[in-house]
Coordinates of C-alpha atoms in Angstrom, one line a residue:
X1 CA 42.7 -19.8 127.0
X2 CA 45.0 -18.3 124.4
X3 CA 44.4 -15.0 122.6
X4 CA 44.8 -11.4 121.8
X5 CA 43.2 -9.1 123.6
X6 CA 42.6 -5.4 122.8
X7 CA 41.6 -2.9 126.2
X8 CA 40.0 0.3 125.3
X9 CA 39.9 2.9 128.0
X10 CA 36.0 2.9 128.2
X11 CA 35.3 2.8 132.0
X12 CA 32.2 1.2 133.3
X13 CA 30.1 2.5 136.1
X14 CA 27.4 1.1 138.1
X15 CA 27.8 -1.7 140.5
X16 CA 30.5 -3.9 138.7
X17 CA 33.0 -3.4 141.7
X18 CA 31.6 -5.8 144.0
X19 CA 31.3 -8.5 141.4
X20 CA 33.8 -10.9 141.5
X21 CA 35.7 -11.3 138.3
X22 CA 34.6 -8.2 136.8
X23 CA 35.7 -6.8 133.9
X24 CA 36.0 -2.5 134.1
X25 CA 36.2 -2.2 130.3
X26 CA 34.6 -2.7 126.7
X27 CA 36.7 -5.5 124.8
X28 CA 37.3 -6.3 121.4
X29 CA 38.5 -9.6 121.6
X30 CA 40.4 -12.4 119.5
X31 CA 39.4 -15.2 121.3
X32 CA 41.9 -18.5 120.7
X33 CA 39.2 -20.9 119.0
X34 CA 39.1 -18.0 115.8
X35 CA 42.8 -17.0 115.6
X36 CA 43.7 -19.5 112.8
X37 CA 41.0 -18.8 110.7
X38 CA 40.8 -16.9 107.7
X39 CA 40.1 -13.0 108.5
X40 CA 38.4 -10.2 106.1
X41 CA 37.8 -6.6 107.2
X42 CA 33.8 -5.4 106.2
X43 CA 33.3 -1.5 105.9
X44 CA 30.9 -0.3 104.0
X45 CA 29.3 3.0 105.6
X46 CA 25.7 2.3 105.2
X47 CA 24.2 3.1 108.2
X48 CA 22.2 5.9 108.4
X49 CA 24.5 7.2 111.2
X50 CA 27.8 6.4 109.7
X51 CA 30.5 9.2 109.2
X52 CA 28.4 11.3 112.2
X53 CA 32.1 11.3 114.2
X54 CA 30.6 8.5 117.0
X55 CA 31.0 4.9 116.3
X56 CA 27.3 3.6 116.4
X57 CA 28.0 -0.5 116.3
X58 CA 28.2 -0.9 119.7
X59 CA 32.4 -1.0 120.0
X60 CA 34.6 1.3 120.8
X61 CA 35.3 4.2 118.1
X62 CA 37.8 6.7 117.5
X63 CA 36.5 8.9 119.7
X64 CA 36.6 7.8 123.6
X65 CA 33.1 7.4 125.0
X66 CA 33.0 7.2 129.0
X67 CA 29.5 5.4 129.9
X68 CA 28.5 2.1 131.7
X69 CA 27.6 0.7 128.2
X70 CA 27.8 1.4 124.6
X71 CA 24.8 1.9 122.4
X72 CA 24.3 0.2 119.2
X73 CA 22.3 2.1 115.6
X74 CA 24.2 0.5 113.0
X75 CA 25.4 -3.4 112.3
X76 CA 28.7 -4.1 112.5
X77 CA 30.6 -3.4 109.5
X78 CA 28.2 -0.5 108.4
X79 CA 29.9 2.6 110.3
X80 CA 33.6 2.2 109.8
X81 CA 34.5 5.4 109.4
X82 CA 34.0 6.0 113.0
X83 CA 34.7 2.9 114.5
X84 CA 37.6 1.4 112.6
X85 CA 37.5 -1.4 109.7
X86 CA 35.1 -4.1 111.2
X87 CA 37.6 -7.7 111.2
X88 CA 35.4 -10.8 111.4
X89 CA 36.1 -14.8 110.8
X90 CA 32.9 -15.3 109.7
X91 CA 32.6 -16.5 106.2
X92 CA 28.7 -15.2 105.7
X93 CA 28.1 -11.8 106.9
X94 CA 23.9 -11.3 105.6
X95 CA 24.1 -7.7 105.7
X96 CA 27.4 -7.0 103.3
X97 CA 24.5 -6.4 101.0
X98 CA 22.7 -3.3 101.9
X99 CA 19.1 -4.6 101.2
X100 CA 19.7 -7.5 103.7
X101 CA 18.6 -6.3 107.1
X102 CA 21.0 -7.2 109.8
X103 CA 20.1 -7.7 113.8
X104 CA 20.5 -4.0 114.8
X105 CA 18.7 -3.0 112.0
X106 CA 16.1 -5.1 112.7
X107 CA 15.9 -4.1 116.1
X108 CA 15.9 -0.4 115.4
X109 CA 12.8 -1.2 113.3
X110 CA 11.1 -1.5 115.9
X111 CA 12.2 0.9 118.3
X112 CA 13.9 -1.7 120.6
X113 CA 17.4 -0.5 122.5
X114 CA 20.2 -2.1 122.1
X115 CA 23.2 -1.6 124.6
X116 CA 26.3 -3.7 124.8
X117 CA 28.6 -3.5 127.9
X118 CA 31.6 -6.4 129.1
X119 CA 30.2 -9.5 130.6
X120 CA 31.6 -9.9 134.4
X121 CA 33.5 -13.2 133.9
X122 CA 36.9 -14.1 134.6
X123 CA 39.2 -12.0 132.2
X124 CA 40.4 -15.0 129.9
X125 CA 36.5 -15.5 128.8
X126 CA 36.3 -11.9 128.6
X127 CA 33.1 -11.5 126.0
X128 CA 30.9 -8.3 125.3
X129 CA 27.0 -8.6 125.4
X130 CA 23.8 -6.5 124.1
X131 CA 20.8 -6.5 126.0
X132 CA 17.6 -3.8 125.6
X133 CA 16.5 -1.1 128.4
X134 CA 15.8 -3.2 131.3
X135 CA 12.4 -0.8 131.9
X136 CA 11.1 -3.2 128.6
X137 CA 12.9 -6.2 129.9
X138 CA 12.5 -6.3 133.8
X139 CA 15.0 -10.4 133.5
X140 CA 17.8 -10.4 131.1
X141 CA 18.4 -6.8 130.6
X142 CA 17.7 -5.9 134.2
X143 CA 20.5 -8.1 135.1
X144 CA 22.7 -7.1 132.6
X145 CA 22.6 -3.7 132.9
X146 CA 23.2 -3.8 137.1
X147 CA 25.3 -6.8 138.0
X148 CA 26.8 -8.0 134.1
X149 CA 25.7 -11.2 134.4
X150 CA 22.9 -13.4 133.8
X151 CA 21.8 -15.9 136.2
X152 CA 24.8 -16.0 138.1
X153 CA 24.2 -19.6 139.8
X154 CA 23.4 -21.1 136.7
X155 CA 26.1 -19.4 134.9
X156 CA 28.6 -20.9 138.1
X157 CA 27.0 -24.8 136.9
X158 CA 28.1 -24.1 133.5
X159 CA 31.6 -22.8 133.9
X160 CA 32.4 -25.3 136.2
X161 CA 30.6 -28.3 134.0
X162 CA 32.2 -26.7 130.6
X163 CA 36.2 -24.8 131.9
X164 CA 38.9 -27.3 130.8
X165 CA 36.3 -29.6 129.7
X166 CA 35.5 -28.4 126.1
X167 CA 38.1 -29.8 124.0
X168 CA 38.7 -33.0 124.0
X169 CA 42.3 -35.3 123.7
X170 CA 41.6 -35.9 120.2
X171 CA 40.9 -32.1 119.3
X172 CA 37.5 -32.3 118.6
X173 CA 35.4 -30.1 121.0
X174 CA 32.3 -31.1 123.3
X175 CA 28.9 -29.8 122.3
X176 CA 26.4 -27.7 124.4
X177 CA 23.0 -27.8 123.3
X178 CA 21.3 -24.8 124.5
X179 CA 17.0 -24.6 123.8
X180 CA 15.7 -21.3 124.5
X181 CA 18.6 -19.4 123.9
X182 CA 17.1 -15.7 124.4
X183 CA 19.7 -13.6 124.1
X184 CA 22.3 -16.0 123.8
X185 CA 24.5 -15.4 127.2
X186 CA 24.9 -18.7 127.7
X187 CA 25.6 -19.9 124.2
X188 CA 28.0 -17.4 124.5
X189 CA 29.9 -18.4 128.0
X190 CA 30.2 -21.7 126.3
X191 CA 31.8 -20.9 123.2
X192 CA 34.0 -18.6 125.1
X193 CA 35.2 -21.7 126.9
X194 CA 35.8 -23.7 124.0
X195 CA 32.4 -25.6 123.1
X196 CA 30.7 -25.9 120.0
X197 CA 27.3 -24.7 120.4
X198 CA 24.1 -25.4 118.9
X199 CA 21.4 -22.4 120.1
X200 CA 17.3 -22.6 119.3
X201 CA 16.1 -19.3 119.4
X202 CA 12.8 -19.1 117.5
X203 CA 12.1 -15.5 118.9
X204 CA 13.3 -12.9 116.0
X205 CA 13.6 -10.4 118.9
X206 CA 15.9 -12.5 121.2
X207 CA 17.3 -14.1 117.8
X208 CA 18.7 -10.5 116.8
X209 CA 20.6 -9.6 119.8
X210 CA 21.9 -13.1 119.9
X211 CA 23.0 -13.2 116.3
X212 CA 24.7 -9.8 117.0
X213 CA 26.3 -10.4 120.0
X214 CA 28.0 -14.0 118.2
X215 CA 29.5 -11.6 115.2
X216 CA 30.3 -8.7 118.1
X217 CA 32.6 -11.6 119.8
X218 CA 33.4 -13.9 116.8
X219 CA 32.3 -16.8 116.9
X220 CA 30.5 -17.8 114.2
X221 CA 32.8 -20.3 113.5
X222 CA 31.6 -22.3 117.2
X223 CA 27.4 -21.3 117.2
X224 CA 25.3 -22.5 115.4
X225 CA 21.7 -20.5 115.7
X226 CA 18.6 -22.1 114.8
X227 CA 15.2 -20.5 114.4
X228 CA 13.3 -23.1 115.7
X229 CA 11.0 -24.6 118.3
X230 CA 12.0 -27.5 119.7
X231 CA 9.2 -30.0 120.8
X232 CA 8.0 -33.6 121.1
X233 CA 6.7 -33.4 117.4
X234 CA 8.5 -32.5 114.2
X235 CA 7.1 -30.9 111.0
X236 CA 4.1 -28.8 113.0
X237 CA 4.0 -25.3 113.3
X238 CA 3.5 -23.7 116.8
X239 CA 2.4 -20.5 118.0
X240 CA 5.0 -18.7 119.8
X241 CA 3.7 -15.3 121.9
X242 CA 5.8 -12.4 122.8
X243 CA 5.5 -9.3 125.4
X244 CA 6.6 -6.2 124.3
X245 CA 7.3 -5.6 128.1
X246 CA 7.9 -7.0 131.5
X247 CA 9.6 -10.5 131.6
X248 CA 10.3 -10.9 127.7
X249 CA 11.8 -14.4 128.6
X250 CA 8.1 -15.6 129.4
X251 CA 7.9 -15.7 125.3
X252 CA 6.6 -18.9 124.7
X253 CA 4.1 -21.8 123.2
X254 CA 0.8 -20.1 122.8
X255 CA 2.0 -17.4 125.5
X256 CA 0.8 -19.2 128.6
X257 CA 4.1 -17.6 131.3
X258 CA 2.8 -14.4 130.1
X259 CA 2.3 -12.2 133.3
X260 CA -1.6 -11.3 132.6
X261 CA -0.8 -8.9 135.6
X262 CA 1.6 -6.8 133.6
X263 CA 0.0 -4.4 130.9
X264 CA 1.8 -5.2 127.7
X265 CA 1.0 -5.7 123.9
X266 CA 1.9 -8.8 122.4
X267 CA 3.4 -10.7 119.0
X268 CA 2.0 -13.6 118.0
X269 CA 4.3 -15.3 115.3
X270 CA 4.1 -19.2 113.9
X271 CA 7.3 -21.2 113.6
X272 CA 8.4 -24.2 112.9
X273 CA 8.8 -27.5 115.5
X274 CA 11.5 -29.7 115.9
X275 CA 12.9 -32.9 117.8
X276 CA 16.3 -33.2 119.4
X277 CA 16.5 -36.6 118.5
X278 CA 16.6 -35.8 115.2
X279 CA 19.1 -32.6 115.1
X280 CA 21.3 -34.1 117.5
X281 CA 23.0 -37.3 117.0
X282 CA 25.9 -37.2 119.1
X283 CA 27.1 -36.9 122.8
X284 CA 26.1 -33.4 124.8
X285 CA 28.4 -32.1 127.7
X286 CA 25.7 -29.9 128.5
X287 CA 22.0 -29.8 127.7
X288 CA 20.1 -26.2 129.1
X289 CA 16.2 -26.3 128.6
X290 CA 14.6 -23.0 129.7
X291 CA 11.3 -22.9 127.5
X292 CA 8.1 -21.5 129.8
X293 CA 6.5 -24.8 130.7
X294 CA 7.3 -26.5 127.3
X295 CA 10.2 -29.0 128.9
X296 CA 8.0 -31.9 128.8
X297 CA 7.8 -31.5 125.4
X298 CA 11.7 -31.1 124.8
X299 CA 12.1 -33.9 126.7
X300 CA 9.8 -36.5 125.1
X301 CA 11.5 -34.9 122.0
X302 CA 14.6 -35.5 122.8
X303 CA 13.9 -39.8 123.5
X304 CA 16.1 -40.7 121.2
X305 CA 19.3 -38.6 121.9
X306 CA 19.3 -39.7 125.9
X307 CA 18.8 -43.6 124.4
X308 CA 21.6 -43.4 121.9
X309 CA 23.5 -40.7 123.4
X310 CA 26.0 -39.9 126.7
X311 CA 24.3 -36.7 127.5
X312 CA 26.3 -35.5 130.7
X313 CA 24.5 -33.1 132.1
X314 CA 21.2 -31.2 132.1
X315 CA 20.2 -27.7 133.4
X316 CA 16.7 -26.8 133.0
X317 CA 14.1 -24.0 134.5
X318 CA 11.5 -26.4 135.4
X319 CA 7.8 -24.8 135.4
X320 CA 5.2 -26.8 136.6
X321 CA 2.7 -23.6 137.1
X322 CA 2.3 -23.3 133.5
X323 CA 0.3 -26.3 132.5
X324 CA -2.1 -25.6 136.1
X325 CA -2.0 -21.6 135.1
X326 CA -4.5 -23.2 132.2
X327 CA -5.8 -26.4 133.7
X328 CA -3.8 -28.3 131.2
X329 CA -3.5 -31.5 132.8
X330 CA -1.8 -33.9 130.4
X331 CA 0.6 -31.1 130.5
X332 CA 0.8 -31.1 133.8
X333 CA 0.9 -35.1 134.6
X334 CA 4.2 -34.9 131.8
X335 CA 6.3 -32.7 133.7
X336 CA 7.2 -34.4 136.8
X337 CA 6.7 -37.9 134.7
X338 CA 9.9 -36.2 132.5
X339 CA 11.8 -36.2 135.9
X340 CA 11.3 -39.5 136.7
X341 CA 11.8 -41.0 133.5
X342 CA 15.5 -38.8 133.4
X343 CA 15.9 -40.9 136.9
X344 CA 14.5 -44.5 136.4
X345 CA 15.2 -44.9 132.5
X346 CA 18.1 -43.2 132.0
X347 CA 20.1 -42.8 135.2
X348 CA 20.6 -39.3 136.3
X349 CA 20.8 -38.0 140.0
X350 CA 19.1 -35.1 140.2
X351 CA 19.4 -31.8 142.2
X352 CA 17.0 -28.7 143.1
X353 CA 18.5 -25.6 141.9
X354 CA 15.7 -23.8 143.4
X355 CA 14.4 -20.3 142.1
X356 CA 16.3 -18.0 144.0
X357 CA 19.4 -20.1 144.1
X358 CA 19.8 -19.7 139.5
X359 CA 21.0 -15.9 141.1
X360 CA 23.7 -17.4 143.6
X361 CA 27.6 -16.7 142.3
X362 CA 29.7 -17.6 145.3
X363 CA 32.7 -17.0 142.9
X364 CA 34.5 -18.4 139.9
X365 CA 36.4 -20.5 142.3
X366 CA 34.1 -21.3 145.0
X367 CA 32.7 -24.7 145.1
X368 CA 29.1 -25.5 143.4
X369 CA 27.1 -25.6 146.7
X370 CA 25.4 -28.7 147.5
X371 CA 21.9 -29.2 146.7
X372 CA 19.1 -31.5 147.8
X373 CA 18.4 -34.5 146.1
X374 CA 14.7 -35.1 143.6
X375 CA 13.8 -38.5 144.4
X376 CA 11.5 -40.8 142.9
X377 CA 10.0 -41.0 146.3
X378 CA 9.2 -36.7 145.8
X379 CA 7.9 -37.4 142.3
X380 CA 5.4 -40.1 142.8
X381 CA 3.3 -37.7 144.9
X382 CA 4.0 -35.1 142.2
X383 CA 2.3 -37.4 140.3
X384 CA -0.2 -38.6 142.4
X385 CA -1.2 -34.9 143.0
X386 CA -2.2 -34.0 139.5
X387 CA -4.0 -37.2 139.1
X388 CA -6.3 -36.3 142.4
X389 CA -6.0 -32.3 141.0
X390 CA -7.8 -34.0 137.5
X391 CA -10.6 -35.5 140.0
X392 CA -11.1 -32.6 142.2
X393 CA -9.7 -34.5 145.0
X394 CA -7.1 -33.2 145.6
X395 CA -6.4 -32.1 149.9
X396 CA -10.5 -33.2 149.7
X397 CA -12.7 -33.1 151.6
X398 CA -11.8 -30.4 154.3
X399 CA -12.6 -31.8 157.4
X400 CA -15.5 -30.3 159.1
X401 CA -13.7 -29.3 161.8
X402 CA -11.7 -27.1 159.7
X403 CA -14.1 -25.3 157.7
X404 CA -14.5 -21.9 159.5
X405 CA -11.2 -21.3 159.0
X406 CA -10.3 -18.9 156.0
X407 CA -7.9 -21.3 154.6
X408 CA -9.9 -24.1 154.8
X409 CA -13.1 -22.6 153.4
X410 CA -12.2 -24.7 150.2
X411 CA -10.7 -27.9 149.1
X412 CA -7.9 -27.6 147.0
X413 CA -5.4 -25.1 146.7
X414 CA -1.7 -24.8 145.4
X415 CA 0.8 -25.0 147.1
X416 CA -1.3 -25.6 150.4
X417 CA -3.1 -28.5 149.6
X418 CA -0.5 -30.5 147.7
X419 CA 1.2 -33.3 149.2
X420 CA 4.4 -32.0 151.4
X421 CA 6.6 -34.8 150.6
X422 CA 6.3 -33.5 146.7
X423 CA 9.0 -31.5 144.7
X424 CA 6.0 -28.9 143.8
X425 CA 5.2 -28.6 148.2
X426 CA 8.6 -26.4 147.7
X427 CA 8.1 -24.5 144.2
X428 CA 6.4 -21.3 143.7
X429 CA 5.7 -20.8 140.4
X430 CA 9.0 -22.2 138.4
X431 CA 12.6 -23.9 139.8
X432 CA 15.7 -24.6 138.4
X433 CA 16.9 -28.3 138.8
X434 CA 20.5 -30.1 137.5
X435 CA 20.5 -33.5 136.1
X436 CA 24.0 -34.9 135.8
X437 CA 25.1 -38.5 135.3
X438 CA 29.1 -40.5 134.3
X439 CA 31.4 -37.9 134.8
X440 CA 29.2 -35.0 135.9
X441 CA 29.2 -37.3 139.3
X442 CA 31.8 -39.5 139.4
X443 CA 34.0 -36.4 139.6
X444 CA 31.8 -34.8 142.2
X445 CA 30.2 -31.4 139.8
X446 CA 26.7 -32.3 141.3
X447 CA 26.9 -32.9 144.7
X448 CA 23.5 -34.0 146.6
X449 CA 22.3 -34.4 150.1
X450 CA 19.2 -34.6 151.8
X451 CA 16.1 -35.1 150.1
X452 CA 13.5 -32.5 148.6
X453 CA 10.2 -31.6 149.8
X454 CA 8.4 -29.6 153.0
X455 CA 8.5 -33.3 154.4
X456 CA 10.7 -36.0 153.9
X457 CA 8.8 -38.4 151.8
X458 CA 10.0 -40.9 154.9
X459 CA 8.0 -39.2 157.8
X460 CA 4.7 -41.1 158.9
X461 CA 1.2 -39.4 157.7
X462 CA 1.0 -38.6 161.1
X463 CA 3.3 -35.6 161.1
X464 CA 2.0 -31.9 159.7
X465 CA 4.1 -29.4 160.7
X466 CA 7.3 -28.8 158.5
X467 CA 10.9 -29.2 160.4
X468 CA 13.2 -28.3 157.4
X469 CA 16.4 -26.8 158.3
X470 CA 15.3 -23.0 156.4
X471 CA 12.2 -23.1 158.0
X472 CA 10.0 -22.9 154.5
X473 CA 6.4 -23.9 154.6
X474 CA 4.4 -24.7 151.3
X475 CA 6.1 -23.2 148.1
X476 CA 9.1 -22.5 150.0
X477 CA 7.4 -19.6 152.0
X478 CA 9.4 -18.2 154.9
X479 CA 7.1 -19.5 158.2
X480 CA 8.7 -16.5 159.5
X481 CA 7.0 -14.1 157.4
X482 CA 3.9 -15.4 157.1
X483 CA 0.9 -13.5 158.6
X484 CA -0.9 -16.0 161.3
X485 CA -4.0 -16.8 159.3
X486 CA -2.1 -18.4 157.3
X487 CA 0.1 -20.1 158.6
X488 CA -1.1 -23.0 159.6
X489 CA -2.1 -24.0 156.1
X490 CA 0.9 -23.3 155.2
X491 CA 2.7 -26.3 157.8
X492 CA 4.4 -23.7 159.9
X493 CA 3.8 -23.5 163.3
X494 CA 1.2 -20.3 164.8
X495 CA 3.3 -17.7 166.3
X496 CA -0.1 -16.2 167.3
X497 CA -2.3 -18.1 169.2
X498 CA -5.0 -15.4 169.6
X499 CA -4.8 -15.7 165.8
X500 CA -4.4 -19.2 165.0
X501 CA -3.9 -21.4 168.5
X502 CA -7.4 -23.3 167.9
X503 CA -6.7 -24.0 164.2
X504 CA -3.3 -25.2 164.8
X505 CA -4.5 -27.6 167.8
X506 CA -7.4 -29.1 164.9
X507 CA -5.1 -29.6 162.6
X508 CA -2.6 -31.7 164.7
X509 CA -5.5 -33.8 166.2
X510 CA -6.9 -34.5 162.6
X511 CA -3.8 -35.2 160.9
X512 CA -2.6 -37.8 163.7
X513 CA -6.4 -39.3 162.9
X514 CA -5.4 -39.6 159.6
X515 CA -8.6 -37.1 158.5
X516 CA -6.5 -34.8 156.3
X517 CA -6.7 -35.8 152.7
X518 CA -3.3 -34.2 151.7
X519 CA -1.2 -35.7 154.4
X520 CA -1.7 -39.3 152.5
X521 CA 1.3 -41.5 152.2
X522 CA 2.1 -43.8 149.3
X523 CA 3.7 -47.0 149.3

């Protein structure tokens, strides 16, 4: 990619060293996609801290500032005196006039942090990014601040999927669609690569840093932000909740990924819902959903667009312990219905991510490392789980047999007592999963093999105990780090037979009598 860029002798510490790609340095950039567009200096010293001989915007000043990130006080364009004449594309700049309140602003308002360092991509993308204290924000800004990057296996899928790819023959450029931007890193990555982006961040928080960290790197002229939910229903307003600490990306539809575990206060706010289908009516290179259990309802939203529409590729957190955290179960019948219906109606292959594989960078250049397949034949006992889960049936009734033992005191239980040849047998809490179809395949981006699941949904309702090359029971638990009591529940085989010898012995005589409820087989 073409461009000018500036390098300003502000060295960053920490960890960056053993990231591949990294970039030592704060950058003001010129990035190609903006260099033929009209540019304006803004400087109007308004900031409170202006003239105070530090630059306060978050880029490097006149004065040289060693640290492992720069701290923003002031919006850009509002401390100029100390960090140099403020040059910009963008044609709209809301807080030229002084009663306007821009991002940083906003955020100082309410005492939140904001720190910018260089994101640790391969130099020709070369973007900065502002995050909060990571003690607030244990996800995004935790990440961030150690390692410069956010979700580095994801952020591998979408450099692959979008380098070279972003404009076209005819010199129009692809379009990402990005719902639940947060704080906009990969909105960012992908204009940085050439994409036009559209970005729904309803979150003001998340919206602030994101708006600033677009103007920080220019690129108005390629995002467009919108402060909306996007849903399965247009015109209704939703109830979005938001921790002041912990995970702040758990921000979502009536706050149920909250951690009730982690002591926080919250904002409740009211916003305004949407459908893809009707924002977006053309093709998508790339469509990320990361929404706290809400993807159903993107999906179903977003009917029309995957009717109509070549949408290439789809990368979405995919949350199935939301709707159960709450009993929800229409909720929870929808989600794995919305990956069979991306399967059987409109033709993608799908692959399992997994939860700690969204953190796995092998390298810019490395290959995208193959993943195993979702199959219809997973989903229908997805399915089939909920449904039973609805009727209390679900792994019912414990065998007699079984009953003295702690874990089979009571019917039920998640992850134990769904079916093993389901996606959820292997899922925690959340996953990550890639849908791809046309060219995301047929020029091998997503590359699949083997099947998903504890079991293979293939093996006879005979067989209990899980033979998986990684050696995961239920919800992808290590059998090796399991404690004995529970590890027979959990399909792994005892290790102490002291412990659990007997129990293991019942459950392979009852489950090769077919007398286990959750070892049933569909058709």
């Amino acid at each position: 990619m073409s461009g000018v860029i500036t390098l300003y002798a502000v060295v960053l510490l920490g960890c960056l060293g053993a990231l591949p790609g990294h970039i030592a340095a704060v950058r003001t950039l010129q990035d190609g996609a903006t260099m033929d567009l009209p540019k304006r200096e803004i400087c109007t010293n308004t900031c409170s801290k202006a003239r105070n001989g530090v630059c306060e915007e978050g880029r490097p000043g006149r004065a040289q500032v060693n640290a492992p990130y720069l701290m923003a006080y002031c919006d850009l364009g509002t401390d100029c005196e100390d960090c140099g004449p403020w040059v910009t594309t963008a044609t709209k700049v809301p807080w030229e006039d002084p009663a306007r309140v821009g991002p940083v602003r906003l955020l100082q308002s309410k005492d939140v942090q904001v720190r910018v360092r260089a994101a640790a991509v391969p130099p020709a993308i070369g973007f900065n990014f502002a995050y909060t204290d990571p003690k607030a924000d244990y996800d995004v800004s935790y990440h961030m601040d150690t390692a410069g990057m956010v979700e580095a296996g994801i952020t591998a899928i979408a450099y692959k999927l979008l380098e070279g790819r972003c404009n076209r023959a005819d010199g129009r450029r692809e379009l990402f669609v990005d719902v639940g931007a947060n704080f906009g890193w990969f909105a960012i990555l992908a204009a940085k690569l050439g994409c036009r982006v559209v970005a729904y961040e309803p979150v003001p928080l998340f919206h602030a840093f994101f708006e600033y960290s677009v103007h920080l790197n220019d690129l108005t002229s390629l995002i467009d932000i919108r402060p909306l939910v996007v849903s399965h229903e247009s015109g209704k307003t939703l109830k979005m909740v938001v921790p002041a600490r912990g995970i702040w990306g758990t921000a979502g539809i009536d706050g149920l990924n909250i951690d009730p575990a982690i002591q926080s206060t919250q904002e409740s706010i009211e916003v305004a819902s949407v459908r893809l289908e009707d924002e977006v009516k053309e093709d998508v290179l790339l469509l990320k959903v990361d929404v706290e259990g809400w993807e159903w309802a993107v999906m179903r939203g977003a009917a029309g667009l995957l009717k109509k529409y070549q949408v290439e590729n789809v990368v979405m957190e995919y949350s199935p312990g939301v709707p159960e955290r709450h009993f929800k179960f229409d909720d929870m019948a929808a989600t794995p219905t919305m990956l069979a219906d991306l399967i059987s109606l409109y033709g993608f292959r799908i692959g399992h991510i997994g939860d700690a594989g969204k953190h796995n960078n092998g390298g810019w250049e490395a290959d995208l490392p193959v993943l195993p397949e979702i199959k219809l034949d997973n989903l229908k006992y997805d399915i089939e789980d909920v449904k039973r889960w609805r009727e209390a049936t679900l792994a019912c009734p414990v065998p007699q047999e079984l009953q003295s033992y702690p874990m089979w005191a009571v019917c039920g239980g998640v992850p134990e007592g769904l079916n093993p040849r389901s996606l959820r047998s292997e899922i925690g809490h959340n996953t990550n999963i890639w849908a791809s179809k046309g060219k995301g395949l047929s020029e091998g981006f997503l590359k699949v093999q083997g099947v998903a699941g504890i079991l293979e949904p293939s093996d006879p309702a005979t067989k209990y105990f899980q033979t998986n090359a990684n050696n995961f029971g239920m919800g992808s638990r290590p059998c090796s780090l399991l404690e004995p009591l529970v590890q027979v529940k959990h399909r792994c085989k005892c290790t102490n037979p002291k412990i659990c010898g007997e129990e293991e012995a019942l459950a392979l005589k009852l489950s090769n009598e077919g007398k286990l409820p959750q070892n049933y087989v569909l058709p």
